[in-house]
mmCIF file of C-alpha atoms and ligand atoms in Angstrom:
data_model
loop_
_atom_site.group_PDB
_atom_site.id
_atom_site.type_symbol
_atom_site.label_atom_id
_atom_site.label_comp_id
_atom_site.label_asym_id
_atom_site.label_seq_id
_atom_site.Cartn_x
_atom_site.Cartn_y
_atom_site.Cartn_z
ATOM 1 C CA MET T 91 50.452 -89.441 -33.937
ATOM 2 C CA PRO T 92 51.152 -86.987 -36.804
ATOM 3 C CA PRO T 93 54.606 -87.734 -38.313
ATOM 4 C CA ARG T 94 55.549 -84.066 -37.765
ATOM 5 C CA ALA T 95 55.316 -84.578 -34.000
ATOM 6 C CA ILE T 96 57.762 -87.522 -33.894
ATOM 7 C CA PRO T 97 61.011 -85.452 -33.870
ATOM 8 C CA TYR T 98 59.652 -83.316 -30.996
ATOM 9 C CA LEU T 99 58.660 -86.399 -29.063
ATOM 10 C CA LYS T 100 62.094 -87.910 -29.721
ATOM 11 C CA ALA T 101 63.739 -84.763 -28.358
ATOM 12 C CA ALA T 102 61.521 -85.023 -25.252
ATOM 13 C CA VAL T 103 62.487 -88.686 -24.749
ATOM 14 C CA HIS T 104 66.197 -87.796 -25.134
ATOM 15 C CA LEU T 105 65.795 -85.055 -22.526
ATOM 16 C CA PHE T 106 63.968 -87.370 -20.169
ATOM 17 C CA CYS T 107 66.565 -90.140 -20.526
ATOM 18 C CA ILE T 108 69.603 -87.868 -20.150
ATOM 19 C CA ASN T 109 68.083 -85.956 -17.233
ATOM 20 C CA PRO T 110 69.487 -88.381 -14.577
ATOM 21 C CA VAL T 111 73.007 -87.530 -15.835
ATOM 22 C CA PHE T 112 72.268 -83.779 -15.574
ATOM 23 C CA TYR T 113 71.002 -84.401 -12.069
ATOM 24 C CA LEU T 114 74.252 -86.191 -11.163
ATOM 25 C CA VAL T 115 76.290 -83.288 -12.560
ATOM 26 C CA HIS T 116 74.145 -80.923 -10.490
ATOM 27 C CA LEU T 117 74.708 -83.025 -7.348
ATOM 28 C CA TYR T 118 78.453 -83.043 -8.006
ATOM 29 C CA ARG T 119 78.778 -79.319 -8.710
ATOM 30 C CA SER T 120 76.625 -78.264 -5.770
ATOM 31 C CA GLY T 121 78.618 -80.462 -3.382
ATOM 32 C CA MET T 122 75.503 -82.480 -2.562
ATOM 33 C CA LEU T 123 77.092 -85.660 -3.881
ATOM 34 C CA ALA T 124 80.010 -85.357 -1.463
ATOM 35 C CA ASN T 125 77.481 -84.857 1.362
ATOM 36 C CA GLN T 126 75.947 -88.274 0.728
ATOM 37 C CA ALA T 127 76.773 -90.787 3.474
ATOM 38 C CA ASP T 128 78.533 -92.957 0.858
ATOM 39 C CA PRO T 129 78.816 -91.177 -2.530
ATOM 40 C CA VAL T 130 80.183 -94.221 -4.405
ATOM 41 C CA ASN T 131 77.418 -96.428 -3.108
ATOM 42 C CA PHE T 132 74.897 -93.762 -4.067
ATOM 43 C CA LEU T 133 76.306 -93.573 -7.633
ATOM 44 C CA THR T 134 76.295 -97.365 -8.018
ATOM 45 C CA HIS T 135 72.689 -97.666 -6.878
ATOM 46 C CA TYR T 136 71.485 -94.606 -8.793
ATOM 47 C CA THR T 137 72.899 -95.795 -12.143
ATOM 48 C CA GLY T 138 71.745 -99.397 -11.495
ATOM 49 C CA ASP T 139 68.206 -98.154 -10.814
ATOM 50 C CA TRP T 140 68.095 -96.042 -13.962
ATOM 51 C CA ALA T 141 69.512 -98.857 -16.101
ATOM 52 C CA LEU T 142 66.748 -101.162 -14.857
ATOM 53 C CA TRP T 143 63.916 -98.613 -15.148
ATOM 54 C CA ILE T 144 64.843 -97.638 -18.702
ATOM 55 C CA LEU T 145 65.216 -101.311 -19.629
ATOM 56 C CA LEU T 146 61.686 -101.933 -18.300
ATOM 57 C CA ALA T 147 60.399 -98.908 -20.260
ATOM 58 C CA ASP T 148 62.034 -100.388 -23.369
ATOM 59 C CA LEU T 149 60.351 -103.753 -22.741
ATOM 60 C CA ALA T 150 56.989 -102.004 -22.299
ATOM 61 C CA ILE T 151 57.031 -100.376 -25.749
ATOM 62 C CA THR T 152 56.034 -103.482 -27.733
ATOM 63 C CA PRO T 153 53.071 -104.592 -25.545
ATOM 64 C CA VAL T 154 51.732 -101.020 -25.331
ATOM 65 C CA ARG T 155 52.068 -100.604 -29.107
ATOM 66 C CA ARG T 156 50.031 -103.779 -29.623
ATOM 67 C CA LEU T 157 47.079 -102.349 -27.683
ATOM 68 C CA SER T 158 45.977 -100.329 -30.696
ATOM 69 C CA PRO T 159 47.086 -99.861 -34.321
ATOM 70 C CA LYS T 160 47.085 -96.124 -33.559
ATOM 71 C CA LEU T 161 50.096 -96.685 -31.291
ATOM 72 C CA ALA T 162 52.257 -98.226 -34.041
ATOM 73 C CA TRP T 163 54.530 -95.133 -34.012
ATOM 74 C CA LEU T 164 55.842 -96.172 -30.589
ATOM 75 C CA ILE T 165 58.112 -98.747 -32.261
ATOM 76 C CA ARG T 166 60.254 -95.849 -33.529
ATOM 77 C CA PHE T 167 61.355 -95.235 -29.933
ATOM 78 C CA ARG T 168 62.466 -98.772 -29.096
ATOM 79 C CA ARG T 169 66.008 -98.590 -30.366
ATOM 80 C CA MET T 170 66.647 -95.237 -28.723
ATOM 81 C CA VAL T 171 65.276 -96.280 -25.324
ATOM 82 C CA GLY T 172 67.211 -99.580 -25.504
ATOM 83 C CA GLU T 173 70.425 -97.664 -26.163
ATOM 84 C CA TYR T 174 69.809 -95.517 -23.089
ATOM 85 C CA ALA T 175 69.342 -98.663 -20.983
ATOM 86 C CA PHE T 176 72.733 -99.857 -22.252
ATOM 87 C CA PHE T 177 74.235 -96.424 -21.565
ATOM 88 C CA TYR T 178 73.145 -96.453 -17.891
ATOM 89 C CA ALA T 179 74.159 -100.099 -17.440
ATOM 90 C CA THR T 180 77.623 -99.227 -18.820
ATOM 91 C CA LEU T 181 77.892 -96.181 -16.559
ATOM 92 C CA HIS T 182 76.945 -98.473 -13.658
ATOM 93 C CA LEU T 183 79.649 -100.976 -14.676
ATOM 94 C CA LEU T 184 82.274 -98.215 -15.052
ATOM 95 C CA ILE T 185 81.382 -96.889 -11.600
ATOM 96 C CA TYR T 186 81.798 -100.409 -10.255
ATOM 97 C CA ILE T 187 85.239 -100.757 -11.930
ATOM 98 C CA PHE T 188 86.653 -97.304 -11.256
ATOM 99 C CA LEU T 189 85.022 -96.298 -7.960
ATOM 100 C CA PHE T 190 83.394 -99.244 -6.205
ATOM 101 C CA SER T 191 86.192 -101.800 -6.565
ATOM 102 C CA GLY T 192 88.972 -99.665 -5.069
ATOM 103 C CA TYR T 193 90.608 -98.401 -8.287
ATOM 104 C CA ASP T 194 92.962 -95.572 -7.340
ATOM 105 C CA VAL T 195 91.611 -92.763 -9.530
ATOM 106 C CA PRO T 196 93.783 -89.944 -8.018
ATOM 107 C CA THR T 197 97.004 -91.941 -8.607
ATOM 108 C CA ALA T 198 95.961 -92.873 -12.155
ATOM 109 C CA TRP T 199 95.114 -89.221 -12.876
ATOM 110 C CA ALA T 200 98.360 -87.924 -11.313
ATOM 111 C CA GLY T 201 100.299 -90.475 -13.378
ATOM 112 C CA LEU T 202 98.573 -89.333 -16.587
ATOM 113 C CA ARG T 203 99.311 -85.681 -15.816
ATOM 114 C CA ALA T 204 102.955 -86.536 -15.194
ATOM 115 C CA GLY T 205 103.103 -88.170 -18.637
ATOM 116 C CA HIS T 206 102.957 -91.827 -17.473
ATOM 117 C CA LEU T 207 100.380 -92.973 -19.988
ATOM 118 C CA MET T 208 100.361 -96.560 -18.679
ATOM 119 C CA GLU T 209 99.488 -95.564 -15.099
ATOM 120 C CA PRO T 210 95.670 -96.001 -15.521
ATOM 121 C CA LEU T 211 96.317 -99.482 -16.904
ATOM 122 C CA HIS T 212 98.719 -100.250 -14.073
ATOM 123 C CA GLN T 213 96.063 -99.225 -11.520
ATOM 124 C CA LEU T 214 93.548 -101.452 -13.294
ATOM 125 C CA ARG T 215 95.969 -104.366 -13.038
ATOM 126 C CA LEU T 216 96.164 -103.782 -9.280
ATOM 127 C CA VAL T 217 92.396 -104.040 -8.721
ATOM 128 C CA TRP T 218 91.824 -106.727 -11.361
ATOM 129 C CA PRO T 219 92.353 -109.665 -8.899
ATOM 130 C CA THR T 220 89.770 -108.165 -6.478
ATOM 131 C CA MET T 221 87.231 -107.786 -9.286
ATOM 132 C CA LEU T 222 87.922 -111.301 -10.563
ATOM 133 C CA ASP T 223 87.461 -112.611 -7.046
ATOM 134 C CA ASP T 224 84.159 -110.710 -6.776
ATOM 135 C CA LEU T 225 83.065 -112.221 -10.080
ATOM 136 C CA LYS T 226 83.965 -115.756 -8.939
ATOM 137 C CA LYS T 227 82.368 -115.486 -5.506
ATOM 138 C CA ARG T 228 79.301 -113.311 -5.989
ATOM 139 C CA TRP T 229 76.316 -114.536 -7.915
ATOM 140 C CA PHE T 230 74.857 -111.076 -8.252
ATOM 141 C CA ILE T 231 77.975 -109.884 -10.127
ATOM 142 C CA GLN T 232 77.834 -112.854 -12.516
ATOM 143 C CA ILE T 233 74.143 -112.289 -13.254
ATOM 144 C CA GLY T 234 74.713 -108.519 -13.622
ATOM 145 C CA LEU T 235 77.511 -109.228 -16.089
ATOM 146 C CA LEU T 236 75.222 -111.546 -18.066
ATOM 147 C CA SER T 237 72.603 -108.791 -18.290
ATOM 148 C CA TRP T 238 75.206 -106.236 -19.380
ATOM 149 C CA LEU T 239 76.709 -108.567 -22.018
ATOM 150 C CA ILE T 240 73.257 -109.091 -23.541
ATOM 151 C CA LEU T 241 72.641 -105.334 -23.586
ATOM 152 C CA LEU T 242 76.050 -104.903 -25.242
ATOM 153 C CA ALA T 243 75.186 -107.459 -27.964
ATOM 154 C CA LEU T 244 71.848 -105.718 -28.573
ATOM 155 C CA ALA T 245 73.436 -102.258 -28.729
ATOM 156 C CA VAL T 246 76.132 -103.417 -31.159
ATOM 157 C CA THR T 247 73.562 -105.035 -33.456
ATOM 158 C CA SER T 248 70.968 -102.269 -33.248
ATOM 159 C CA PRO T 249 71.992 -100.219 -36.364
ATOM 160 C CA GLN T 250 69.921 -100.839 -39.510
ATOM 161 C CA ARG T 251 72.933 -102.010 -41.531
ATOM 162 C CA VAL T 252 73.710 -104.725 -38.943
ATOM 163 C CA LEU T 253 70.051 -105.808 -39.084
ATOM 164 C CA ARG T 254 70.303 -106.107 -42.880
ATOM 165 C CA ALA T 255 73.587 -108.033 -42.633
ATOM 166 C CA MET T 256 72.186 -110.455 -40.032
ATOM 167 C CA GLY T 257 68.817 -111.003 -41.691
ATOM 168 C CA GLY T 258 65.520 -110.108 -40.025
ATOM 169 C CA LYS T 259 64.859 -113.510 -38.439
ATOM 170 C CA ASN T 260 68.314 -113.876 -36.825
ATOM 171 C CA TRP T 261 68.191 -110.276 -35.642
ATOM 172 C CA GLN T 262 64.769 -110.779 -34.088
ATOM 173 C CA ARG T 263 65.897 -113.986 -32.375
ATOM 174 C CA LEU T 264 68.908 -112.206 -30.868
ATOM 175 C CA HIS T 265 66.862 -109.193 -29.801
ATOM 176 C CA ARG T 266 64.392 -111.386 -27.932
ATOM 177 C CA LEU T 267 67.250 -111.796 -25.431
ATOM 178 C CA VAL T 268 66.264 -108.378 -24.092
ATOM 179 C CA TYR T 269 63.757 -110.283 -21.924
ATOM 180 C CA VAL T 270 66.610 -112.410 -20.533
ATOM 181 C CA ALA T 271 68.534 -109.177 -19.821
ATOM 182 C CA GLY T 272 65.497 -107.875 -17.889
ATOM 183 C CA ILE T 273 65.127 -111.108 -15.900
ATOM 184 C CA ALA T 274 68.882 -111.155 -15.150
ATOM 185 C CA ALA T 275 68.793 -107.488 -14.024
ATOM 186 C CA CYS T 276 65.919 -108.178 -11.586
ATOM 187 C CA LEU T 277 67.651 -111.318 -10.319
ATOM 188 C CA HIS T 278 70.871 -109.315 -9.887
ATOM 189 C CA TYR T 279 68.892 -106.884 -7.705
ATOM 190 C CA TRP T 280 67.268 -109.644 -5.588
ATOM 191 C CA LEU T 281 70.632 -111.345 -5.044
ATOM 192 C CA LEU T 282 72.324 -108.202 -3.763
ATOM 193 C CA VAL T 283 69.725 -107.039 -1.238
ATOM 194 C CA LYS T 284 69.696 -108.381 2.309
ATOM 195 C CA ALA T 285 67.190 -111.122 3.191
ATOM 196 C CA GLY T 286 63.787 -109.590 3.914
ATOM 197 C CA VAL T 287 64.392 -106.423 1.854
ATOM 198 C CA ARG T 288 61.679 -106.087 -0.784
ATOM 199 C CA ALA T 289 63.049 -103.150 -2.769
ATOM 200 C CA PRO T 290 63.238 -105.120 -6.067
ATOM 201 C CA LEU T 291 59.569 -106.196 -5.824
ATOM 202 C CA LYS T 292 58.051 -103.281 -7.794
ATOM 203 C CA ASP T 293 60.473 -103.751 -10.704
ATOM 204 C CA THR T 294 59.883 -107.503 -10.654
ATOM 205 C CA VAL T 295 56.086 -107.058 -10.776
ATOM 206 C CA VAL T 296 56.423 -104.723 -13.780
ATOM 207 C CA LEU T 297 58.763 -107.193 -15.511
ATOM 208 C CA SER T 298 56.381 -110.118 -14.802
ATOM 209 C CA VAL T 299 53.409 -108.235 -16.295
ATOM 210 C CA LEU T 300 55.465 -107.463 -19.415
ATOM 211 C CA LEU T 301 56.612 -111.084 -19.732
ATOM 212 C CA LEU T 302 53.026 -112.340 -19.317
ATOM 213 C CA ALA T 303 51.866 -109.890 -22.001
ATOM 214 C CA ARG T 304 54.559 -111.262 -24.293
ATOM 215 C CA ILE T 305 53.528 -114.900 -23.613
ATOM 216 C CA ALA T 306 49.819 -114.069 -24.040
ATOM 217 C CA TRP T 307 50.527 -112.365 -27.373
ATOM 218 C CA SER T 308 52.546 -115.347 -28.663
ATOM 219 C CA ALA T 309 49.780 -117.757 -27.559
ATOM 220 C CA TRP T 310 47.088 -115.626 -29.202
ATOM 221 C CA LYS T 311 49.108 -115.430 -32.429
ATOM 222 C CA LYS T 312 49.562 -119.208 -32.439
ATOM 223 C CA TRP T 313 46.147 -120.472 -31.375
ATOM 224 C CA GLY T 314 43.662 -117.659 -30.913
ATOM 225 C CA ARG T 315 43.999 -115.533 -34.026
ATOM 226 C CA PRO T 316 41.471 -116.409 -36.750
ATOM 227 C CA THR T 317 43.086 -117.696 -39.944
ATOM 228 C CA PRO T 318 42.739 -115.483 -43.064
ATOM 229 C CA ALA T 319 39.995 -117.833 -44.366
ATOM 230 C CA VAL T 320 37.942 -117.444 -41.149
ATOM 231 C CA ARG T 321 38.447 -113.666 -41.227
ATOM 232 C CA VAL T 322 37.122 -113.515 -44.828
ATOM 233 C CA ALA T 323 34.158 -115.712 -43.879
ATOM 234 C CA ARG T 324 33.346 -113.499 -40.856
ATOM 235 C CA ALA T 325 33.575 -110.356 -42.920
ATOM 236 C CA ALA T 326 31.216 -111.751 -45.591
HETATM 237 C C1 LIG I 182 78.965 -106.411 -14.863
HETATM 238 C C2 LIG I 182 77.836 -105.841 -14.635
HETATM 239 C C3 LIG I 182 77.394 -105.315 -13.302
HETATM 240 C C4 LIG I 182 78.078 -105.151 -12.114
HETATM 241 C C5 LIG I 182 79.536 -105.453 -11.834
HETATM 242 C C6 LIG I 182 77.142 -104.605 -11.160
HETATM 243 C C7 LIG I 182 77.462 -104.279 -9.853
HETATM 244 C C8 LIG I 182 76.584 -103.781 -8.921
HETATM 245 C C9 LIG I 182 76.919 -103.457 -7.569
HETATM 246 C C10 LIG I 182 78.311 -103.623 -6.954
HETATM 247 C C11 LIG I 182 75.802 -103.015 -6.958
HETATM 248 C C12 LIG I 182 75.683 -102.531 -5.511
HETATM 249 C C13 LIG I 182 75.718 -103.702 -4.587
HETATM 250 C C14 LIG I 182 75.710 -103.338 -3.130
HETATM 251 O O1 LIG I 182 75.388 -102.219 -2.741
HETATM 252 O O2 LIG I 182 76.064 -104.213 -2.335
HETATM 253 C C15 LIG I 182 74.736 -103.044 -7.946
HETATM 254 C C16 LIG I 182 73.434 -102.671 -7.718
HETATM 255 C C17 LIG I 182 72.450 -102.666 -8.682
HETATM 256 N N1 LIG I 182 72.598 -102.980 -10.012
HETATM 257 FE FE1 LIG I 182 74.250 -103.712 -10.881
HETATM 258 N N2 LIG I 182 75.927 -104.441 -11.772
HETATM 259 C C18 LIG I 182 76.031 -104.860 -13.076
HETATM 260 C C19 LIG I 182 75.051 -104.853 -14.040
HETATM 261 C C20 LIG I 182 73.797 -104.353 -13.862
HETATM 262 C C21 LIG I 182 72.814 -104.212 -14.892
HETATM 263 C C22 LIG I 182 73.027 -104.615 -16.363
HETATM 264 C C23 LIG I 182 71.694 -103.682 -14.318
HETATM 265 C C24 LIG I 182 70.374 -103.298 -14.927
HETATM 266 C C25 LIG I 182 70.068 -103.353 -16.186
HETATM 267 C C26 LIG I 182 71.987 -103.475 -12.911
HETATM 268 C C27 LIG I 182 71.103 -102.986 -11.978
HETATM 269 C C28 LIG I 182 71.379 -102.811 -10.646
HETATM 270 C C29 LIG I 182 70.393 -102.398 -9.655
HETATM 271 C C30 LIG I 182 68.905 -102.097 -9.938
HETATM 272 C C31 LIG I 182 71.066 -102.294 -8.437
HETATM 273 C C32 LIG I 182 70.453 -101.929 -7.078
HETATM 274 C C33 LIG I 182 70.123 -100.481 -7.014
HETATM 275 C C34 LIG I 182 69.501 -100.095 -5.680
HETATM 276 O O3 LIG I 182 69.751 -100.771 -4.668
HETATM 277 O O4 LIG I 182 68.791 -99.076 -5.644
HETATM 278 N N3 LIG I 182 73.272 -103.889 -12.676
HETATM 279 N N4 LIG I 182 75.237 -103.524 -9.120
#
């Protein structure tokens, strides 16, 4: 890939990743969102799906890059794609807090407009016990929260200066947790669907292939790769 093409490709990836938000805005403005049988449910599922798909795309970058040295440039997209996964997961969480859990948005908004700056916080306090109850009782919420917290830690530590401050090895160790975030996201999906529903299967197959590729690469690096001495001898 010629270096000159990278900024164009980055712009294309940005457009692709932000497109689901444009689509939501379009649905809202055209009234199509309100026509959904359950708009809040639609928004929760839509953002959850995109968070998972972009997370899987992020996980795919490293194994694909390893297929050929010519694909080394792909690594320059990892941080950006990872940040989009975090963005959609956060949007998903905000939709859960402010729409799914019964938060009274119109009252909070009316309070703000009337100059009661604490009204949004007051409304949050009202739904807090329901959310806490959800968190205590529902496994899928706990596992979803775990996945989101990992994505948060990865997003916070993704800038270069944080990498330098942490040291490469520590940073790499922490960023390996992205696989745990992927596993937790798939588990979250399985736990929330009704028994017999196989909707999370496709995502789980993709995740399993990526995890196997990761394990195979580690095994090859440890046992299969010829040592420098063998490589020199073979080349001679
Ligand atoms: C605190 C964090 C999270 C909360 C509270 C949460 C909550 C929810 C809720 C309430 C649903 C809908 C459940 C239903 O319809 O009964 C859902 C669905 C879903 N969530 Fe999450 N979630 C969280 C984190 C995540 C993360 C981090 C991901 C992915 C990276 C994710 C991916 C999904 C997916 C794929 C679905 C199903 C979408 C579909 O059915 O098409 N969630 N989540």
